[in-house]
Amino acid sequence: MSEAARSLLQRWGASFRKGTDFDSWGQLVEAIDEYQILARHLQKEAQSQHNNSEFTEDQKKTIAKIATCLELRSAALQSTQSQDEFKLEDLKKLEPILKNILTYNKEFPFDVQPVPLRKILAPGEEEHLEFEEDDEEGGAGAGSPDSFPARVPGANEGTLLPRLPSEPGMTLLTINIEKIGLKDAGQCIDPYITVSVKDLNGIDLTPVQDTPVALRKEDTYVHFNVDIEIQKHIEKLTKGTKNPLTLKGRNCNC
């Protein structure tokens, strides 16, 4: 095993344990954040060119399936429906597989397929894809421009997260989306909005959230009437950043 592969597996393992620990402790926002960060790292590795990877094609297929399971667990934590959800004990079965990915040669324990990233990272964007080491710094970690996690099919209820607990001296941000205007709203199929908070380098600072599918469409408007709770206090978002933050929303399936 090369030193690069050893280091990569150690970082993946640490991130995996961090996510499952948060999950076990009931810290769901933190668990979702960690799962999504790790899933993107694994997806990126699974889609890398052969000469730029430490892993074989079969190993990369297994890595991609682990990423899918992380996405499924993340979606389960955000869903109000418990039926057929991907459970924590199922996810924990994957830790030894990830740890021993170089020698693992058994059938994958779950019938899942890799979920591709919505955008393959361009050269030069890899440098922004770093694991978050300190939540308080607010700028490490989760992604690259427009590299949103895949929306789970059938998730018409959205993936909105609850409001954070209040803390003395800290400011929470709630965004209300009442409606958006489009040239021909009637042409939209199951429209929803993806909201992410990024710095000016395009790095996600909070978990990405999808609104539920719009309530109704009329004339040139799509009506949502929904609140999005930003998942970090404003003071933590801006700590250590030199540039103003940007909030990006994306209208999908229109």
PDB file of C-alpha atoms in Angstrom:
ATOM      1  CA  MET A   1       0.000   0.000   0.000  1.00  0.00           C
ATOM      2  CA  SER A   2       1.401   3.376  -0.989  1.00  0.00           C
ATOM      3  CA  GLU A   3       1.713   6.165   1.564  1.00  0.00           C
ATOM      4  CA  ALA A   4      -0.860   8.202  -0.368  1.00  0.00           C
ATOM      5  CA  ALA A   5      -3.423   5.371  -0.229  1.00  0.00           C
ATOM      6  CA  ARG A   6      -2.745   4.767   3.450  1.00  0.00           C
ATOM      7  CA  SER A   7      -3.265   8.449   4.261  1.00  0.00           C
ATOM      8  CA  LEU A   8      -6.462   8.581   2.188  1.00  0.00           C
ATOM      9  CA  LEU A   9      -7.956   5.525   3.888  1.00  0.00           C
ATOM     10  CA  GLN A  10      -7.110   6.905   7.328  1.00  0.00           C
ATOM     11  CA  ARG A  11      -8.866  10.185   6.531  1.00  0.00           C
ATOM     12  CA  TRP A  12     -11.898   8.396   5.119  1.00  0.00           C
ATOM     13  CA  GLY A  13     -12.053   6.134   8.170  1.00  0.00           C
ATOM     14  CA  ALA A  14     -11.846   9.074  10.567  1.00  0.00           C
ATOM     15  CA  SER A  15     -14.618  10.899   8.708  1.00  0.00           C
ATOM     16  CA  PHE A  16     -16.789   7.762   8.639  1.00  0.00           C
ATOM     17  CA  ARG A  17     -16.427   7.255  12.409  1.00  0.00           C
ATOM     18  CA  LYS A  18     -17.073  10.939  13.050  1.00  0.00           C
ATOM     19  CA  GLY A  19     -20.334  10.752  11.112  1.00  0.00           C
ATOM     20  CA  THR A  20     -21.552   7.552  12.774  1.00  0.00           C
ATOM     21  CA  ASP A  21     -20.618   8.919  16.216  1.00  0.00           C
ATOM     22  CA  PHE A  22     -22.704  12.038  15.579  1.00  0.00           C
ATOM     23  CA  ASP A  23     -25.500   9.763  14.333  1.00  0.00           C
ATOM     24  CA  SER A  24     -25.336   7.589  17.463  1.00  0.00           C
ATOM     25  CA  TRP A  25     -25.420  10.650  19.734  1.00  0.00           C
ATOM     26  CA  GLY A  26     -28.482  12.080  18.004  1.00  0.00           C
ATOM     27  CA  GLN A  27     -26.572  15.035  16.524  1.00  0.00           C
ATOM     28  CA  LEU A  28     -28.343  14.652  13.203  1.00  0.00           C
ATOM     29  CA  VAL A  29     -27.331  17.941  11.566  1.00  0.00           C
ATOM     30  CA  GLU A  30     -23.655  17.198  12.180  1.00  0.00           C
ATOM     31  CA  ALA A  31     -24.059  13.590  11.030  1.00  0.00           C
ATOM     32  CA  ILE A  32     -25.745  14.636   7.781  1.00  0.00           C
ATOM     33  CA  ASP A  33     -23.014  17.191   7.139  1.00  0.00           C
ATOM     34  CA  GLU A  34     -20.231  14.628   7.711  1.00  0.00           C
ATOM     35  CA  TYR A  35     -21.937  11.941   5.610  1.00  0.00           C
ATOM     36  CA  GLN A  36     -22.374  14.338   2.683  1.00  0.00           C
ATOM     37  CA  ILE A  37     -18.764  15.529   2.876  1.00  0.00           C
ATOM     38  CA  LEU A  38     -17.413  11.972   2.878  1.00  0.00           C
ATOM     39  CA  ALA A  39     -19.810  10.852   0.132  1.00  0.00           C
ATOM     40  CA  ARG A  40     -18.489  13.561  -2.170  1.00  0.00           C
ATOM     41  CA  HIS A  41     -14.890  12.565  -1.483  1.00  0.00           C
ATOM     42  CA  LEU A  42     -15.681   8.944  -2.283  1.00  0.00           C
ATOM     43  CA  GLN A  43     -17.647   9.868  -5.414  1.00  0.00           C
ATOM     44  CA  LYS A  44     -14.772  12.015  -6.605  1.00  0.00           C
ATOM     45  CA  GLU A  45     -12.296   9.158  -6.128  1.00  0.00           C
ATOM     46  CA  ALA A  46     -14.630   6.657  -7.804  1.00  0.00           C
ATOM     47  CA  GLN A  47     -14.841   8.874 -10.901  1.00  0.00           C
ATOM     48  CA  SER A  48     -11.125   9.645 -11.130  1.00  0.00           C
ATOM     49  CA  GLN A  49      -9.087   8.508 -14.097  1.00  0.00           C
ATOM     50  CA  HIS A  50      -7.185   5.237 -13.700  1.00  0.00           C
ATOM     51  CA  ASN A  51      -3.755   6.873 -13.882  1.00  0.00           C
ATOM     52  CA  ASN A  52      -4.757   9.400 -11.190  1.00  0.00           C
ATOM     53  CA  SER A  53      -6.117   6.865  -8.698  1.00  0.00           C
ATOM     54  CA  GLU A  54      -4.661   4.552  -6.087  1.00  0.00           C
ATOM     55  CA  PHE A  55      -7.495   2.060  -6.654  1.00  0.00           C
ATOM     56  CA  THR A  56      -8.572  -0.467  -9.270  1.00  0.00           C
ATOM     57  CA  GLU A  57     -11.821  -0.129 -11.172  1.00  0.00           C
ATOM     58  CA  ASP A  58     -13.503  -2.819  -9.043  1.00  0.00           C
ATOM     59  CA  GLN A  59     -12.376  -1.081  -5.868  1.00  0.00           C
ATOM     60  CA  LYS A  60     -13.711   2.220  -7.173  1.00  0.00           C
ATOM     61  CA  LYS A  61     -17.104   0.600  -7.817  1.00  0.00           C
ATOM     62  CA  THR A  62     -17.203  -0.499  -4.175  1.00  0.00           C
ATOM     63  CA  ILE A  63     -16.162   2.995  -3.045  1.00  0.00           C
ATOM     64  CA  ALA A  64     -18.982   4.487  -5.124  1.00  0.00           C
ATOM     65  CA  LYS A  65     -21.509   2.106  -3.534  1.00  0.00           C
ATOM     66  CA  ILE A  66     -20.346   3.146  -0.054  1.00  0.00           C
ATOM     67  CA  ALA A  67     -20.909   6.754  -1.122  1.00  0.00           C
ATOM     68  CA  THR A  68     -24.458   5.821  -2.159  1.00  0.00           C
ATOM     69  CA  CYS A  69     -25.096   4.273   1.261  1.00  0.00           C
ATOM     70  CA  LEU A  70     -23.876   7.461   2.936  1.00  0.00           C
ATOM     71  CA  GLU A  71     -26.328   9.431   0.801  1.00  0.00           C
ATOM     72  CA  LEU A  72     -29.120   7.015   1.711  1.00  0.00           C
ATOM     73  CA  ARG A  73     -28.406   7.328   5.432  1.00  0.00           C
ATOM     74  CA  SER A  74     -28.247  11.109   5.108  1.00  0.00           C
ATOM     75  CA  ALA A  75     -31.615  11.098   3.327  1.00  0.00           C
ATOM     76  CA  ALA A  76     -33.096   8.799   5.989  1.00  0.00           C
ATOM     77  CA  LEU A  77     -32.099  11.242   8.723  1.00  0.00           C
ATOM     78  CA  GLN A  78     -33.880  14.030   6.859  1.00  0.00           C
ATOM     79  CA  SER A  79     -37.041  12.055   6.097  1.00  0.00           C
ATOM     80  CA  THR A  80     -40.179  11.902   8.227  1.00  0.00           C
ATOM     81  CA  GLN A  81     -40.984   8.438   6.886  1.00  0.00           C
ATOM     82  CA  SER A  82     -39.353   5.470   8.625  1.00  0.00           C
ATOM     83  CA  GLN A  83     -40.342   2.785   6.133  1.00  0.00           C
ATOM     84  CA  ASP A  84     -37.437   1.160   4.271  1.00  0.00           C
ATOM     85  CA  GLU A  85     -34.959   3.703   5.616  1.00  0.00           C
ATOM     86  CA  PHE A  86     -31.230   2.972   5.593  1.00  0.00           C
ATOM     87  CA  LYS A  87     -30.370   2.306   9.234  1.00  0.00           C
ATOM     88  CA  LEU A  88     -27.262   3.268  11.217  1.00  0.00           C
ATOM     89  CA  GLU A  89     -26.467  -0.361  12.012  1.00  0.00           C
ATOM     90  CA  ASP A  90     -26.477  -1.089   8.270  1.00  0.00           C
ATOM     91  CA  LEU A  91     -24.087   1.767   7.594  1.00  0.00           C
ATOM     92  CA  LYS A  92     -21.691   0.612  10.314  1.00  0.00           C
ATOM     93  CA  LYS A  93     -21.280  -2.685   8.446  1.00  0.00           C
ATOM     94  CA  LEU A  94     -19.450  -0.737   5.748  1.00  0.00           C
ATOM     95  CA  GLU A  95     -16.665   0.607   7.972  1.00  0.00           C
ATOM     96  CA  PRO A  96     -14.464  -2.537   7.749  1.00  0.00           C
ATOM     97  CA  ILE A  97     -15.080  -2.691   3.990  1.00  0.00           C
ATOM     98  CA  LEU A  98     -13.834   0.864   3.553  1.00  0.00           C
ATOM     99  CA  LYS A  99     -10.889   0.236   5.859  1.00  0.00           C
ATOM    100  CA  ASN A 100      -9.855  -2.888   3.927  1.00  0.00           C
ATOM    101  CA  ILE A 101     -10.891  -1.732   0.467  1.00  0.00           C
ATOM    102  CA  LEU A 102      -7.567  -2.804  -1.070  1.00  0.00           C
ATOM    103  CA  THR A 103      -8.138  -6.462  -0.140  1.00  0.00           C
ATOM    104  CA  TYR A 104     -11.953  -6.646  -0.065  1.00  0.00           C
ATOM    105  CA  ASN A 105     -13.194  -9.174  -2.636  1.00  0.00           C
ATOM    106  CA  LYS A 106     -16.648 -10.213  -1.402  1.00  0.00           C
ATOM    107  CA  GLU A 107     -20.071  -9.254  -2.707  1.00  0.00           C
ATOM    108  CA  PHE A 108     -21.251  -5.849  -1.514  1.00  0.00           C
ATOM    109  CA  PRO A 109     -23.781  -6.375   1.315  1.00  0.00           C
ATOM    110  CA  PHE A 110     -26.439  -4.017  -0.073  1.00  0.00           C
ATOM    111  CA  ASP A 111     -28.144  -3.851  -3.450  1.00  0.00           C
ATOM    112  CA  VAL A 112     -27.297  -0.251  -4.353  1.00  0.00           C
ATOM    113  CA  GLN A 113     -25.899   1.487  -7.394  1.00  0.00           C
ATOM    114  CA  PRO A 114     -23.411   4.358  -7.545  1.00  0.00           C
ATOM    115  CA  VAL A 115     -24.984   7.826  -7.614  1.00  0.00           C
ATOM    116  CA  PRO A 116     -22.933  10.116  -9.869  1.00  0.00           C
ATOM    117  CA  LEU A 117     -22.055  13.646  -8.917  1.00  0.00           C
ATOM    118  CA  ARG A 118     -24.117  16.258 -10.745  1.00  0.00           C
ATOM    119  CA  LYS A 119     -20.892  17.782 -11.935  1.00  0.00           C
ATOM    120  CA  ILE A 120     -17.456  16.243 -12.400  1.00  0.00           C
ATOM    121  CA  LEU A 121     -14.893  18.474 -10.750  1.00  0.00           C
ATOM    122  CA  ALA A 122     -12.753  20.397 -13.188  1.00  0.00           C
ATOM    123  CA  PRO A 123      -8.945  20.483 -12.887  1.00  0.00           C
ATOM    124  CA  GLY A 124      -7.938  22.880 -10.162  1.00  0.00           C
ATOM    125  CA  GLU A 125     -11.107  22.410  -8.096  1.00  0.00           C
ATOM    126  CA  GLU A 126      -9.698  19.422  -6.222  1.00  0.00           C
ATOM    127  CA  GLU A 127      -7.678  21.690  -3.979  1.00  0.00           C
ATOM    128  CA  HIS A 128     -10.894  22.951  -2.363  1.00  0.00           C
ATOM    129  CA  LEU A 129     -12.103  19.455  -1.423  1.00  0.00           C
ATOM    130  CA  GLU A 130     -10.727  19.092   2.102  1.00  0.00           C
ATOM    131  CA  PHE A 131     -12.153  17.367   5.141  1.00  0.00           C
ATOM    132  CA  GLU A 132     -13.534  19.624   7.837  1.00  0.00           C
ATOM    133  CA  GLU A 133     -11.296  19.473  10.890  1.00  0.00           C
ATOM    134  CA  ASP A 134     -12.946  22.146  13.052  1.00  0.00           C
ATOM    135  CA  ASP A 135     -16.634  22.961  12.808  1.00  0.00           C
ATOM    136  CA  GLU A 136     -16.042  26.299  14.489  1.00  0.00           C
ATOM    137  CA  GLU A 137     -13.886  27.570  11.644  1.00  0.00           C
ATOM    138  CA  GLY A 138     -16.826  27.422   9.287  1.00  0.00           C
ATOM    139  CA  GLY A 139     -14.793  27.250   6.079  1.00  0.00           C
ATOM    140  CA  ALA A 140     -13.466  23.755   5.742  1.00  0.00           C
ATOM    141  CA  GLY A 141     -14.813  21.093   3.810  1.00  0.00           C
ATOM    142  CA  ALA A 142     -17.780  20.206   1.807  1.00  0.00           C
ATOM    143  CA  GLY A 143     -17.487  20.612  -1.832  1.00  0.00           C
ATOM    144  CA  SER A 144     -16.887  22.591  -4.969  1.00  0.00           C
ATOM    145  CA  PRO A 145     -18.934  24.931  -7.143  1.00  0.00           C
ATOM    146  CA  ASP A 146     -22.333  23.389  -7.910  1.00  0.00           C
ATOM    147  CA  SER A 147     -21.317  19.901  -6.726  1.00  0.00           C
ATOM    148  CA  PHE A 148     -24.642  19.278  -5.013  1.00  0.00           C
ATOM    149  CA  PRO A 149     -25.413  15.842  -3.566  1.00  0.00           C
ATOM    150  CA  ALA A 150     -27.864  13.813  -5.603  1.00  0.00           C
ATOM    151  CA  ARG A 151     -31.522  14.255  -4.707  1.00  0.00           C
ATOM    152  CA  VAL A 152     -33.046  10.962  -3.680  1.00  0.00           C
ATOM    153  CA  PRO A 153     -35.773   9.857  -6.126  1.00  0.00           C
ATOM    154  CA  GLY A 154     -39.267  10.378  -4.734  1.00  0.00           C
ATOM    155  CA  ALA A 155     -38.120  12.875  -2.124  1.00  0.00           C
ATOM    156  CA  ASN A 156     -40.985  15.266  -2.874  1.00  0.00           C
ATOM    157  CA  GLU A 157     -41.110  16.247   0.789  1.00  0.00           C
ATOM    158  CA  GLY A 158     -37.703  17.912   0.425  1.00  0.00           C
ATOM    159  CA  THR A 159     -34.668  17.712   2.685  1.00  0.00           C
ATOM    160  CA  LEU A 160     -35.163  20.767   4.877  1.00  0.00           C
ATOM    161  CA  LEU A 161     -33.498  20.657   8.285  1.00  0.00           C
ATOM    162  CA  PRO A 162     -34.900  21.884  11.614  1.00  0.00           C
ATOM    163  CA  ARG A 163     -34.040  25.197  13.242  1.00  0.00           C
ATOM    164  CA  LEU A 164     -30.887  25.145  15.357  1.00  0.00           C
ATOM    165  CA  PRO A 165     -31.152  25.684  19.123  1.00  0.00           C
ATOM    166  CA  SER A 166     -30.711  29.295  20.210  1.00  0.00           C
ATOM    167  CA  GLU A 167     -27.420  30.297  21.832  1.00  0.00           C
ATOM    168  CA  PRO A 168     -26.727  33.499  23.763  1.00  0.00           C
ATOM    169  CA  GLY A 169     -25.142  36.131  21.546  1.00  0.00           C
ATOM    170  CA  MET A 170     -25.613  34.058  18.398  1.00  0.00           C
ATOM    171  CA  THR A 171     -27.802  34.933  15.407  1.00  0.00           C
ATOM    172  CA  LEU A 172     -29.888  32.429  13.457  1.00  0.00           C
ATOM    173  CA  LEU A 173     -30.923  32.998   9.843  1.00  0.00           C
ATOM    174  CA  THR A 174     -34.245  31.880   8.367  1.00  0.00           C
ATOM    175  CA  ILE A 175     -34.942  32.389   4.670  1.00  0.00           C
ATOM    176  CA  ASN A 176     -38.537  32.459   3.464  1.00  0.00           C
ATOM    177  CA  ILE A 177     -39.172  31.603  -0.178  1.00  0.00           C
ATOM    178  CA  GLU A 178     -42.710  32.667  -1.014  1.00  0.00           C
ATOM    179  CA  LYS A 179     -42.626  32.355  -4.792  1.00  0.00           C
ATOM    180  CA  ILE A 180     -40.388  32.753  -7.814  1.00  0.00           C
ATOM    181  CA  GLY A 181     -41.242  34.276 -11.170  1.00  0.00           C
ATOM    182  CA  LEU A 182     -40.573  32.398 -14.401  1.00  0.00           C
ATOM    183  CA  LYS A 183     -41.428  33.117 -18.006  1.00  0.00           C
ATOM    184  CA  ASP A 184     -43.677  30.053 -18.196  1.00  0.00           C
ATOM    185  CA  ALA A 185     -44.122  28.465 -14.783  1.00  0.00           C
ATOM    186  CA  GLY A 186     -46.518  25.902 -16.207  1.00  0.00           C
ATOM    187  CA  GLN A 187     -43.659  24.178 -18.027  1.00  0.00           C
ATOM    188  CA  CYS A 188     -41.923  23.240 -14.750  1.00  0.00           C
ATOM    189  CA  ILE A 189     -42.082  19.581 -13.731  1.00  0.00           C
ATOM    190  CA  ASP A 190     -42.011  19.015  -9.954  1.00  0.00           C
ATOM    191  CA  PRO A 191     -40.082  22.253  -9.330  1.00  0.00           C
ATOM    192  CA  TYR A 192     -38.041  22.623  -6.174  1.00  0.00           C
ATOM    193  CA  ILE A 193     -35.184  24.854  -5.049  1.00  0.00           C
ATOM    194  CA  THR A 194     -31.799  23.758  -3.768  1.00  0.00           C
ATOM    195  CA  VAL A 195     -30.303  26.182  -1.252  1.00  0.00           C
ATOM    196  CA  SER A 196     -26.647  26.192  -0.302  1.00  0.00           C
ATOM    197  CA  VAL A 197     -24.434  28.609   1.582  1.00  0.00           C
ATOM    198  CA  LYS A 198     -20.989  28.950   0.043  1.00  0.00           C
ATOM    199  CA  ASP A 199     -17.944  31.139   0.394  1.00  0.00           C
ATOM    200  CA  LEU A 200     -16.554  32.941  -2.644  1.00  0.00           C
ATOM    201  CA  ASN A 201     -14.412  29.901  -3.484  1.00  0.00           C
ATOM    202  CA  GLY A 202     -17.595  27.875  -3.927  1.00  0.00           C
ATOM    203  CA  ILE A 203     -17.072  25.759  -0.806  1.00  0.00           C
ATOM    204  CA  ASP A 204     -20.206  24.661   1.053  1.00  0.00           C
ATOM    205  CA  LEU A 205     -20.346  26.054   4.588  1.00  0.00           C
ATOM    206  CA  THR A 206     -23.579  24.337   5.633  1.00  0.00           C
ATOM    207  CA  PRO A 207     -25.502  21.233   4.507  1.00  0.00           C
ATOM    208  CA  VAL A 208     -27.292  21.611   1.180  1.00  0.00           C
ATOM    209  CA  GLN A 209     -31.093  21.653   1.514  1.00  0.00           C
ATOM    210  CA  ASP A 210     -33.896  21.018  -1.002  1.00  0.00           C
ATOM    211  CA  THR A 211     -37.323  22.560  -0.618  1.00  0.00           C
ATOM    212  CA  PRO A 212     -40.384  20.348  -1.063  1.00  0.00           C
ATOM    213  CA  VAL A 213     -41.911  20.378  -4.535  1.00  0.00           C
ATOM    214  CA  ALA A 214     -43.787  23.653  -5.123  1.00  0.00           C
ATOM    215  CA  LEU A 215     -47.280  24.005  -3.688  1.00  0.00           C
ATOM    216  CA  ARG A 216     -48.762  25.254  -6.939  1.00  0.00           C
ATOM    217  CA  LYS A 217     -48.006  26.936 -10.258  1.00  0.00           C
ATOM    218  CA  GLU A 218     -49.999  29.813 -11.670  1.00  0.00           C
ATOM    219  CA  ASP A 219     -49.282  32.236 -14.513  1.00  0.00           C
ATOM    220  CA  THR A 220     -45.622  33.221 -14.232  1.00  0.00           C
ATOM    221  CA  TYR A 221     -45.134  32.173 -10.601  1.00  0.00           C
ATOM    222  CA  VAL A 222     -44.177  28.984  -8.801  1.00  0.00           C
ATOM    223  CA  HIS A 223     -45.359  29.150  -5.175  1.00  0.00           C
ATOM    224  CA  PHE A 224     -43.341  27.548  -2.356  1.00  0.00           C
ATOM    225  CA  ASN A 225     -44.130  29.459   0.863  1.00  0.00           C
ATOM    226  CA  VAL A 226     -41.421  27.626   2.792  1.00  0.00           C
ATOM    227  CA  ASP A 227     -38.800  28.524   5.403  1.00  0.00           C
ATOM    228  CA  ILE A 228     -35.183  27.375   5.127  1.00  0.00           C
ATOM    229  CA  GLU A 229     -33.224  27.275   8.373  1.00  0.00           C
ATOM    230  CA  ILE A 230     -29.536  27.953   7.734  1.00  0.00           C
ATOM    231  CA  GLN A 231     -27.589  25.364   9.705  1.00  0.00           C
ATOM    232  CA  LYS A 232     -24.928  27.545  11.290  1.00  0.00           C
ATOM    233  CA  HIS A 233     -25.129  30.697  13.355  1.00  0.00           C
ATOM    234  CA  ILE A 234     -24.113  33.751  11.348  1.00  0.00           C
ATOM    235  CA  GLU A 235     -21.205  34.442  13.684  1.00  0.00           C
ATOM    236  CA  LYS A 236     -19.809  30.959  13.006  1.00  0.00           C
ATOM    237  CA  LEU A 237     -20.297  31.300   9.258  1.00  0.00           C
ATOM    238  CA  THR A 238     -18.225  34.452   9.050  1.00  0.00           C
ATOM    239  CA  LYS A 239     -15.503  33.491  11.523  1.00  0.00           C
ATOM    240  CA  GLY A 240     -12.121  33.431   9.829  1.00  0.00           C
ATOM    241  CA  THR A 241     -13.393  34.423   6.378  1.00  0.00           C
ATOM    242  CA  LYS A 242     -12.083  37.453   4.552  1.00  0.00           C
ATOM    243  CA  ASN A 243     -14.741  37.654   1.868  1.00  0.00           C
ATOM    244  CA  PRO A 244     -18.495  38.167   2.202  1.00  0.00           C
ATOM    245  CA  LEU A 245     -20.595  35.018   2.024  1.00  0.00           C
ATOM    246  CA  THR A 246     -23.003  34.274  -0.772  1.00  0.00           C
ATOM    247  CA  LEU A 247     -26.257  32.356  -0.637  1.00  0.00           C
ATOM    248  CA  LYS A 248     -27.082  30.377  -3.753  1.00  0.00           C
ATOM    249  CA  GLY A 249     -30.392  28.847  -4.712  1.00  0.00           C
ATOM    250  CA  ARG A 250     -31.042  26.672  -7.731  1.00  0.00           C
ATOM    251  CA  ASN A 251     -34.358  25.941  -9.389  1.00  0.00           C
ATOM    252  CA  CYS A 252     -34.395  22.355 -10.666  1.00  0.00           C
ATOM    253  CA  ASN A 253     -36.352  20.381 -13.276  1.00  0.00           C
ATOM    254  CA  CYS A 254     -37.606  23.486 -15.087  1.00  0.00           C
TER     255      CYS A 254
END
